[in-house]
């Protein structure tokens, strides 16, 4: 009986009809032959299966789940016994918040105010920050092009992570943000939106992969994509903002611009 803590085991195949039973205060784990880790506490029991499969059964209501290789499950005192894929191991996390200079950021986060890439800071944008807006007259398709970046604080911020942003890019112009990184696999989360006004369509491409696709937001709304897997092969993470060529825009003051609020970069353990 595992009362509390974590037990990792490599269990040989068990005889037919005689499985190994590992008990915890809330549930039993029936092991037929597998590599697994079981964590027990007063409020929940969690099992991770690296190879083989196990059956997990809660004592109180006999709710049962089969957990297979590469999966984990957690049983609390109530609710479903949820089975999902084992999350990848993360070796480091970098959180970047966007906003005007001097913006307060949560502990551990870094601030980006739309400035050009700086090796000492470790991230930034390519090209001038200065805002320049011009109208391009094309046959049957006249449009505005906005270059540069504008850091902005929100008056109606819902929380510390969504209190400000940097407006950048436009339907016919791409602004590029970069972070020098070691080559490897990463999970990238992106948030865009505006707490005070309608904005967008927001368009964000990370390492060539469209993460937010020309998505408009209402005032106080945000579009967020979490843990998108990407691979860095050239020594830098590249985030392209704008260039979606969608002419409709909910905000005439910043037509078609993306307001980038945060980027979170997690390096996966090799």
mmCIF file of C-alpha atoms in Angstrom:
data_model
loop_
_atom_site.group_PDB
_atom_site.id
_atom_site.type_symbol
_atom_site.label_atom_id
_atom_site.label_comp_id
_atom_site.label_asym_id
_atom_site.label_seq_id
_atom_site.Cartn_x
_atom_site.Cartn_y
_atom_site.Cartn_z
ATOM 1 C CA UNK A 1 0.000 0.000 0.000
ATOM 2 C CA UNK A 2 1.443 3.352 -1.118
ATOM 3 C CA UNK A 3 0.075 5.888 1.372
ATOM 4 C CA UNK A 4 1.870 8.943 -0.015
ATOM 5 C CA UNK A 5 4.737 9.741 -2.375
ATOM 6 C CA UNK A 6 5.892 8.315 -5.707
ATOM 7 C CA UNK A 7 6.849 4.778 -6.678
ATOM 8 C CA UNK A 8 8.528 3.898 -9.992
ATOM 9 C CA UNK A 9 8.668 0.239 -11.023
ATOM 10 C CA UNK A 10 9.582 -2.065 -13.889
ATOM 11 C CA UNK A 11 7.211 -5.018 -13.391
ATOM 12 C CA UNK A 12 7.733 -8.333 -15.179
ATOM 13 C CA UNK A 13 4.788 -9.989 -16.910
ATOM 14 C CA UNK A 14 2.435 -11.410 -14.285
ATOM 15 C CA UNK A 15 0.815 -14.866 -14.394
ATOM 16 C CA UNK A 16 -2.603 -15.010 -16.032
ATOM 17 C CA UNK A 17 -5.299 -14.320 -13.470
ATOM 18 C CA UNK A 18 -2.802 -13.127 -10.854
ATOM 19 C CA UNK A 19 -1.985 -9.469 -11.536
ATOM 20 C CA UNK A 20 0.072 -7.351 -9.195
ATOM 21 C CA UNK A 21 -2.172 -4.922 -7.264
ATOM 22 C CA UNK A 22 -0.678 -1.641 -6.072
ATOM 23 C CA UNK A 23 -3.004 0.050 -3.604
ATOM 24 C CA UNK A 24 -3.275 3.725 -2.603
ATOM 25 C CA UNK A 25 -5.762 5.420 -0.255
ATOM 26 C CA UNK A 26 -8.030 6.406 -3.184
ATOM 27 C CA UNK A 27 -7.516 3.775 -5.887
ATOM 28 C CA UNK A 28 -5.973 0.472 -6.883
ATOM 29 C CA UNK A 29 -3.634 0.040 -9.866
ATOM 30 C CA UNK A 30 -3.729 -3.412 -11.457
ATOM 31 C CA UNK A 31 -0.393 -4.210 -13.112
ATOM 32 C CA UNK A 32 -0.009 -6.938 -15.718
ATOM 33 C CA UNK A 33 3.608 -6.236 -16.634
ATOM 34 C CA UNK A 34 4.812 -2.743 -17.355
ATOM 35 C CA UNK A 35 7.068 0.216 -16.594
ATOM 36 C CA UNK A 36 5.138 2.744 -14.559
ATOM 37 C CA UNK A 37 5.236 5.443 -11.914
ATOM 38 C CA UNK A 38 2.506 5.899 -9.286
ATOM 39 C CA UNK A 39 2.084 9.017 -7.134
ATOM 40 C CA UNK A 40 -0.290 9.016 -4.162
ATOM 41 C CA UNK A 41 -1.578 11.804 -1.941
ATOM 42 C CA UNK A 42 -4.585 12.485 0.273
ATOM 43 C CA UNK A 43 -6.619 13.997 -2.591
ATOM 44 C CA UNK A 44 -5.540 12.072 -5.695
ATOM 45 C CA UNK A 45 -3.680 9.126 -7.202
ATOM 46 C CA UNK A 46 -1.766 9.494 -10.469
ATOM 47 C CA UNK A 47 -0.218 6.809 -12.673
ATOM 48 C CA UNK A 48 2.110 7.180 -15.668
ATOM 49 C CA UNK A 49 2.709 4.204 -17.949
ATOM 50 C CA UNK A 50 5.932 4.103 -19.962
ATOM 51 C CA UNK A 51 5.399 0.607 -21.353
ATOM 52 C CA UNK A 52 2.560 -1.915 -21.224
ATOM 53 C CA UNK A 53 -0.826 -1.104 -19.675
ATOM 54 C CA UNK A 54 -2.553 -0.955 -16.308
ATOM 55 C CA UNK A 55 -6.115 -0.792 -15.007
ATOM 56 C CA UNK A 56 -6.865 1.942 -12.462
ATOM 57 C CA UNK A 57 -9.948 1.642 -10.210
ATOM 58 C CA UNK A 58 -11.180 4.150 -7.634
ATOM 59 C CA UNK A 59 -12.343 2.663 -4.324
ATOM 60 C CA UNK A 60 -15.349 4.906 -3.705
ATOM 61 C CA UNK A 61 -17.405 4.276 -6.873
ATOM 62 C CA UNK A 62 -15.393 1.580 -8.712
ATOM 63 C CA UNK A 63 -14.770 3.979 -11.621
ATOM 64 C CA UNK A 64 -12.168 2.287 -13.840
ATOM 65 C CA UNK A 65 -9.809 3.428 -16.592
ATOM 66 C CA UNK A 66 -7.286 1.542 -18.741
ATOM 67 C CA UNK A 67 -3.971 3.388 -19.016
ATOM 68 C CA UNK A 68 -1.704 2.368 -21.897
ATOM 69 C CA UNK A 69 1.885 3.057 -22.894
ATOM 70 C CA UNK A 70 2.577 6.796 -23.174
ATOM 71 C CA UNK A 71 -0.500 7.736 -21.143
ATOM 72 C CA UNK A 72 -1.228 8.950 -17.625
ATOM 73 C CA UNK A 73 -4.373 9.042 -15.497
ATOM 74 C CA UNK A 74 -5.409 10.750 -12.296
ATOM 75 C CA UNK A 75 -8.171 9.759 -9.886
ATOM 76 C CA UNK A 76 -9.445 12.323 -7.401
ATOM 77 C CA UNK A 77 -12.127 11.873 -4.794
ATOM 78 C CA UNK A 78 -14.814 12.574 -7.416
ATOM 79 C CA UNK A 79 -15.199 13.227 -11.118
ATOM 80 C CA UNK A 80 -13.999 11.133 -14.050
ATOM 81 C CA UNK A 81 -10.750 9.177 -14.004
ATOM 82 C CA UNK A 82 -9.176 11.144 -16.843
ATOM 83 C CA UNK A 83 -6.691 9.480 -19.212
ATOM 84 C CA UNK A 84 -4.414 11.614 -21.386
ATOM 85 C CA UNK A 85 -1.009 11.568 -23.064
ATOM 86 C CA UNK A 86 2.001 12.020 -20.789
ATOM 87 C CA UNK A 87 3.128 15.636 -21.246
ATOM 88 C CA UNK A 88 6.658 16.031 -22.633
ATOM 89 C CA UNK A 89 9.431 16.835 -20.194
ATOM 90 C CA UNK A 90 10.417 20.513 -20.217
ATOM 91 C CA UNK A 91 13.971 21.580 -19.361
ATOM 92 C CA UNK A 92 13.492 25.386 -19.349
ATOM 93 C CA UNK A 93 10.781 28.047 -19.754
ATOM 94 C CA UNK A 94 11.092 31.668 -20.968
ATOM 95 C CA UNK A 95 8.067 33.991 -20.672
ATOM 96 C CA UNK A 96 8.058 37.294 -22.586
ATOM 97 C CA UNK A 97 5.401 39.949 -21.939
ATOM 98 C CA UNK A 98 4.891 42.784 -24.422
ATOM 99 C CA UNK A 99 4.198 46.395 -23.411
ATOM 100 C CA UNK A 100 5.600 49.908 -22.869
ATOM 101 C CA UNK A 101 8.940 50.430 -21.068
ATOM 102 C CA UNK A 102 8.521 50.211 -17.302
ATOM 103 C CA UNK A 103 5.535 47.851 -17.465
ATOM 104 C CA UNK A 104 5.342 45.604 -14.409
ATOM 105 C CA UNK A 105 5.639 41.947 -15.362
ATOM 106 C CA UNK A 106 5.002 38.830 -13.259
ATOM 107 C CA UNK A 107 8.013 37.318 -11.448
ATOM 108 C CA UNK A 108 10.251 35.435 -13.856
ATOM 109 C CA UNK A 109 8.822 37.085 -16.977
ATOM 110 C CA UNK A 110 10.723 39.443 -19.313
ATOM 111 C CA UNK A 111 9.479 42.618 -20.991
ATOM 112 C CA UNK A 112 9.587 43.437 -24.700
ATOM 113 C CA UNK A 113 8.691 47.000 -25.767
ATOM 114 C CA UNK A 114 9.027 46.589 -29.526
ATOM 115 C CA UNK A 115 12.750 47.369 -29.661
ATOM 116 C CA UNK A 116 15.189 45.892 -32.142
ATOM 117 C CA UNK A 117 16.915 42.591 -31.429
ATOM 118 C CA UNK A 118 19.651 42.965 -28.819
ATOM 119 C CA UNK A 119 22.104 40.165 -28.092
ATOM 120 C CA UNK A 120 22.425 41.172 -24.451
ATOM 121 C CA UNK A 121 18.666 41.153 -23.890
ATOM 122 C CA UNK A 122 18.315 37.915 -25.839
ATOM 123 C CA UNK A 123 15.295 38.745 -28.023
ATOM 124 C CA UNK A 124 13.739 41.525 -30.077
ATOM 125 C CA UNK A 125 12.471 42.676 -33.473
ATOM 126 C CA UNK A 126 14.112 43.114 -36.852
ATOM 127 C CA UNK A 127 13.952 46.548 -38.464
ATOM 128 C CA UNK A 128 13.103 49.995 -37.151
ATOM 129 C CA UNK A 129 10.538 50.432 -34.374
ATOM 130 C CA UNK A 130 9.410 53.805 -35.792
ATOM 131 C CA UNK A 131 5.787 53.745 -36.934
ATOM 132 C CA UNK A 132 5.282 54.536 -40.635
ATOM 133 C CA UNK A 133 1.959 54.308 -42.417
ATOM 134 C CA UNK A 134 1.487 54.663 -46.166
ATOM 135 C CA UNK A 135 -1.185 53.896 -48.709
ATOM 136 C CA UNK A 136 -0.336 51.615 -51.589
ATOM 137 C CA UNK A 137 -2.395 52.082 -54.731
ATOM 138 C CA UNK A 138 -2.680 48.790 -56.526
ATOM 139 C CA UNK A 139 -5.001 47.916 -59.379
ATOM 140 C CA UNK A 140 -8.419 47.199 -57.799
ATOM 141 C CA UNK A 141 -6.681 46.743 -54.445
ATOM 142 C CA UNK A 142 -5.580 49.987 -52.729
ATOM 143 C CA UNK A 143 -4.527 49.367 -49.131
ATOM 144 C CA UNK A 144 -2.661 50.779 -46.143
ATOM 145 C CA UNK A 145 0.717 49.439 -45.052
ATOM 146 C CA UNK A 146 1.829 50.029 -41.456
ATOM 147 C CA UNK A 147 5.447 49.396 -40.471
ATOM 148 C CA UNK A 148 7.105 49.547 -37.052
ATOM 149 C CA UNK A 149 5.790 48.668 -33.577
ATOM 150 C CA UNK A 150 3.704 50.432 -30.928
ATOM 151 C CA UNK A 151 3.823 49.262 -27.275
ATOM 152 C CA UNK A 152 0.541 49.926 -25.485
ATOM 153 C CA UNK A 153 -0.848 49.560 -21.946
ATOM 154 C CA UNK A 154 -4.464 48.432 -21.533
ATOM 155 C CA UNK A 155 -6.765 50.442 -19.254
ATOM 156 C CA UNK A 156 -9.020 47.440 -18.589
ATOM 157 C CA UNK A 157 -6.419 44.721 -18.097
ATOM 158 C CA UNK A 158 -8.010 41.454 -16.882
ATOM 159 C CA UNK A 159 -4.803 40.230 -15.195
ATOM 160 C CA UNK A 160 -1.049 40.826 -15.006
ATOM 161 C CA UNK A 161 -0.278 38.647 -18.033
ATOM 162 C CA UNK A 162 -2.745 40.523 -20.281
ATOM 163 C CA UNK A 163 -2.155 44.107 -19.172
ATOM 164 C CA UNK A 164 -0.383 45.372 -22.294
ATOM 165 C CA UNK A 165 0.851 44.474 -25.754
ATOM 166 C CA UNK A 166 2.785 45.554 -28.819
ATOM 167 C CA UNK A 167 0.846 46.354 -31.998
ATOM 168 C CA UNK A 168 2.777 45.255 -35.073
ATOM 169 C CA UNK A 169 2.380 44.052 -38.616
ATOM 170 C CA UNK A 170 -0.509 44.689 -40.971
ATOM 171 C CA UNK A 171 -2.313 42.735 -43.685
ATOM 172 C CA UNK A 172 0.344 43.611 -46.282
ATOM 173 C CA UNK A 173 3.407 43.907 -44.030
ATOM 174 C CA UNK A 174 5.206 41.455 -41.733
ATOM 175 C CA UNK A 175 7.057 42.435 -38.556
ATOM 176 C CA UNK A 176 9.482 39.771 -37.289
ATOM 177 C CA UNK A 177 10.367 38.975 -33.649
ATOM 178 C CA UNK A 178 13.298 36.690 -32.877
ATOM 179 C CA UNK A 179 14.922 34.948 -29.928
ATOM 180 C CA UNK A 180 18.344 33.291 -30.374
ATOM 181 C CA UNK A 181 18.033 29.698 -29.126
ATOM 182 C CA UNK A 182 19.918 26.438 -29.333
ATOM 183 C CA UNK A 183 18.655 24.153 -32.061
ATOM 184 C CA UNK A 184 16.118 21.671 -30.771
ATOM 185 C CA UNK A 185 12.449 21.031 -30.019
ATOM 186 C CA UNK A 186 10.278 23.603 -28.246
ATOM 187 C CA UNK A 187 6.689 24.267 -27.223
ATOM 188 C CA UNK A 188 5.577 27.830 -27.978
ATOM 189 C CA UNK A 189 2.470 29.565 -26.596
ATOM 190 C CA UNK A 190 1.205 32.851 -28.065
ATOM 191 C CA UNK A 191 -1.446 35.318 -26.866
ATOM 192 C CA UNK A 192 -2.847 38.243 -28.894
ATOM 193 C CA UNK A 193 -5.720 40.651 -28.311
ATOM 194 C CA UNK A 194 -6.729 43.960 -26.723
ATOM 195 C CA UNK A 195 -8.442 44.555 -23.379
ATOM 196 C CA UNK A 196 -9.810 47.954 -24.435
ATOM 197 C CA UNK A 197 -10.916 47.767 -28.078
ATOM 198 C CA UNK A 198 -11.702 45.428 -30.990
ATOM 199 C CA UNK A 199 -8.513 44.440 -32.731
ATOM 200 C CA UNK A 200 -7.023 42.348 -35.519
ATOM 201 C CA UNK A 201 -7.259 40.257 -37.479
ATOM 202 C CA UNK A 202 -4.305 38.908 -35.509
ATOM 203 C CA UNK A 203 -1.928 36.760 -37.526
ATOM 204 C CA UNK A 204 1.098 34.979 -36.035
ATOM 205 C CA UNK A 205 3.432 32.465 -37.691
ATOM 206 C CA UNK A 206 6.055 30.624 -35.599
ATOM 207 C CA UNK A 207 8.914 28.863 -37.416
ATOM 208 C CA UNK A 208 6.826 28.783 -40.593
ATOM 209 C CA UNK A 209 3.777 27.358 -38.831
ATOM 210 C CA UNK A 210 0.613 29.481 -38.666
ATOM 211 C CA UNK A 211 -0.349 29.617 -34.999
ATOM 212 C CA UNK A 212 -3.011 32.364 -35.089
ATOM 213 C CA UNK A 213 -4.717 32.667 -38.485
ATOM 214 C CA UNK A 214 -6.193 36.114 -39.212
ATOM 215 C CA UNK A 215 -8.352 36.042 -36.058
ATOM 216 C CA UNK A 216 -10.224 39.235 -35.046
ATOM 217 C CA UNK A 217 -11.011 39.851 -31.376
ATOM 218 C CA UNK A 218 -13.683 41.926 -29.632
ATOM 219 C CA UNK A 219 -12.803 44.423 -26.898
ATOM 220 C CA UNK A 220 -11.598 42.511 -23.857
ATOM 221 C CA UNK A 221 -11.098 39.286 -25.803
ATOM 222 C CA UNK A 222 -7.878 37.423 -26.531
ATOM 223 C CA UNK A 223 -6.884 34.554 -28.794
ATOM 224 C CA UNK A 224 -4.403 32.121 -27.257
ATOM 225 C CA UNK A 225 -2.612 29.080 -28.643
ATOM 226 C CA UNK A 226 -0.771 26.936 -26.113
ATOM 227 C CA UNK A 227 2.183 24.570 -26.428
ATOM 228 C CA UNK A 228 2.517 24.491 -30.213
ATOM 229 C CA UNK A 229 5.432 22.133 -31.053
ATOM 230 C CA UNK A 230 8.150 23.686 -33.218
ATOM 231 C CA UNK A 231 11.721 22.808 -34.134
ATOM 232 C CA UNK A 232 14.511 25.416 -34.238
ATOM 233 C CA UNK A 233 17.144 24.565 -36.850
ATOM 234 C CA UNK A 234 18.945 27.878 -37.496
ATOM 235 C CA UNK A 235 19.836 29.008 -33.963
ATOM 236 C CA UNK A 236 16.863 31.340 -33.474
ATOM 237 C CA UNK A 237 13.136 31.184 -32.892
ATOM 238 C CA UNK A 238 11.341 33.304 -35.514
ATOM 239 C CA UNK A 239 7.858 34.763 -34.958
ATOM 240 C CA UNK A 240 6.301 36.568 -37.948
ATOM 241 C CA UNK A 241 3.401 38.958 -37.241
ATOM 242 C CA UNK A 242 0.997 40.175 -39.952
ATOM 243 C CA UNK A 243 1.037 39.558 -43.693
ATOM 244 C CA UNK A 244 -2.322 37.789 -43.767
ATOM 245 C CA UNK A 245 -3.782 40.029 -46.544
ATOM 246 C CA UNK A 246 -7.239 40.120 -44.931
ATOM 247 C CA UNK A 247 -8.572 43.617 -45.578
ATOM 248 C CA UNK A 248 -11.463 43.694 -43.081
ATOM 249 C CA UNK A 249 -10.529 45.107 -39.678
ATOM 250 C CA UNK A 250 -12.585 45.844 -36.529
ATOM 251 C CA UNK A 251 -10.414 48.832 -35.545
ATOM 252 C CA UNK A 252 -9.949 51.685 -38.050
ATOM 253 C CA UNK A 253 -7.184 53.266 -35.960
ATOM 254 C CA UNK A 254 -5.028 50.140 -36.329
ATOM 255 C CA UNK A 255 -6.458 48.397 -39.391
ATOM 256 C CA UNK A 256 -5.567 44.745 -39.548
ATOM 257 C CA UNK A 257 -2.784 44.957 -36.967
ATOM 258 C CA UNK A 258 -1.827 42.193 -34.550
ATOM 259 C CA UNK A 259 -1.442 43.096 -30.887
ATOM 260 C CA UNK A 260 1.012 40.614 -29.431
ATOM 261 C CA UNK A 261 0.531 40.163 -25.672
ATOM 262 C CA UNK A 262 2.854 37.310 -24.667
ATOM 263 C CA UNK A 263 5.089 34.525 -25.952
ATOM 264 C CA UNK A 264 6.076 31.559 -23.766
ATOM 265 C CA UNK A 265 8.896 29.283 -24.938
ATOM 266 C CA UNK A 266 9.479 25.861 -23.357
ATOM 267 C CA UNK A 267 12.487 23.791 -24.338
ATOM 268 C CA UNK A 268 11.789 20.070 -24.420
ATOM 269 C CA UNK A 269 14.229 17.765 -22.698
ATOM 270 C CA UNK A 270 16.136 15.631 -25.186
#
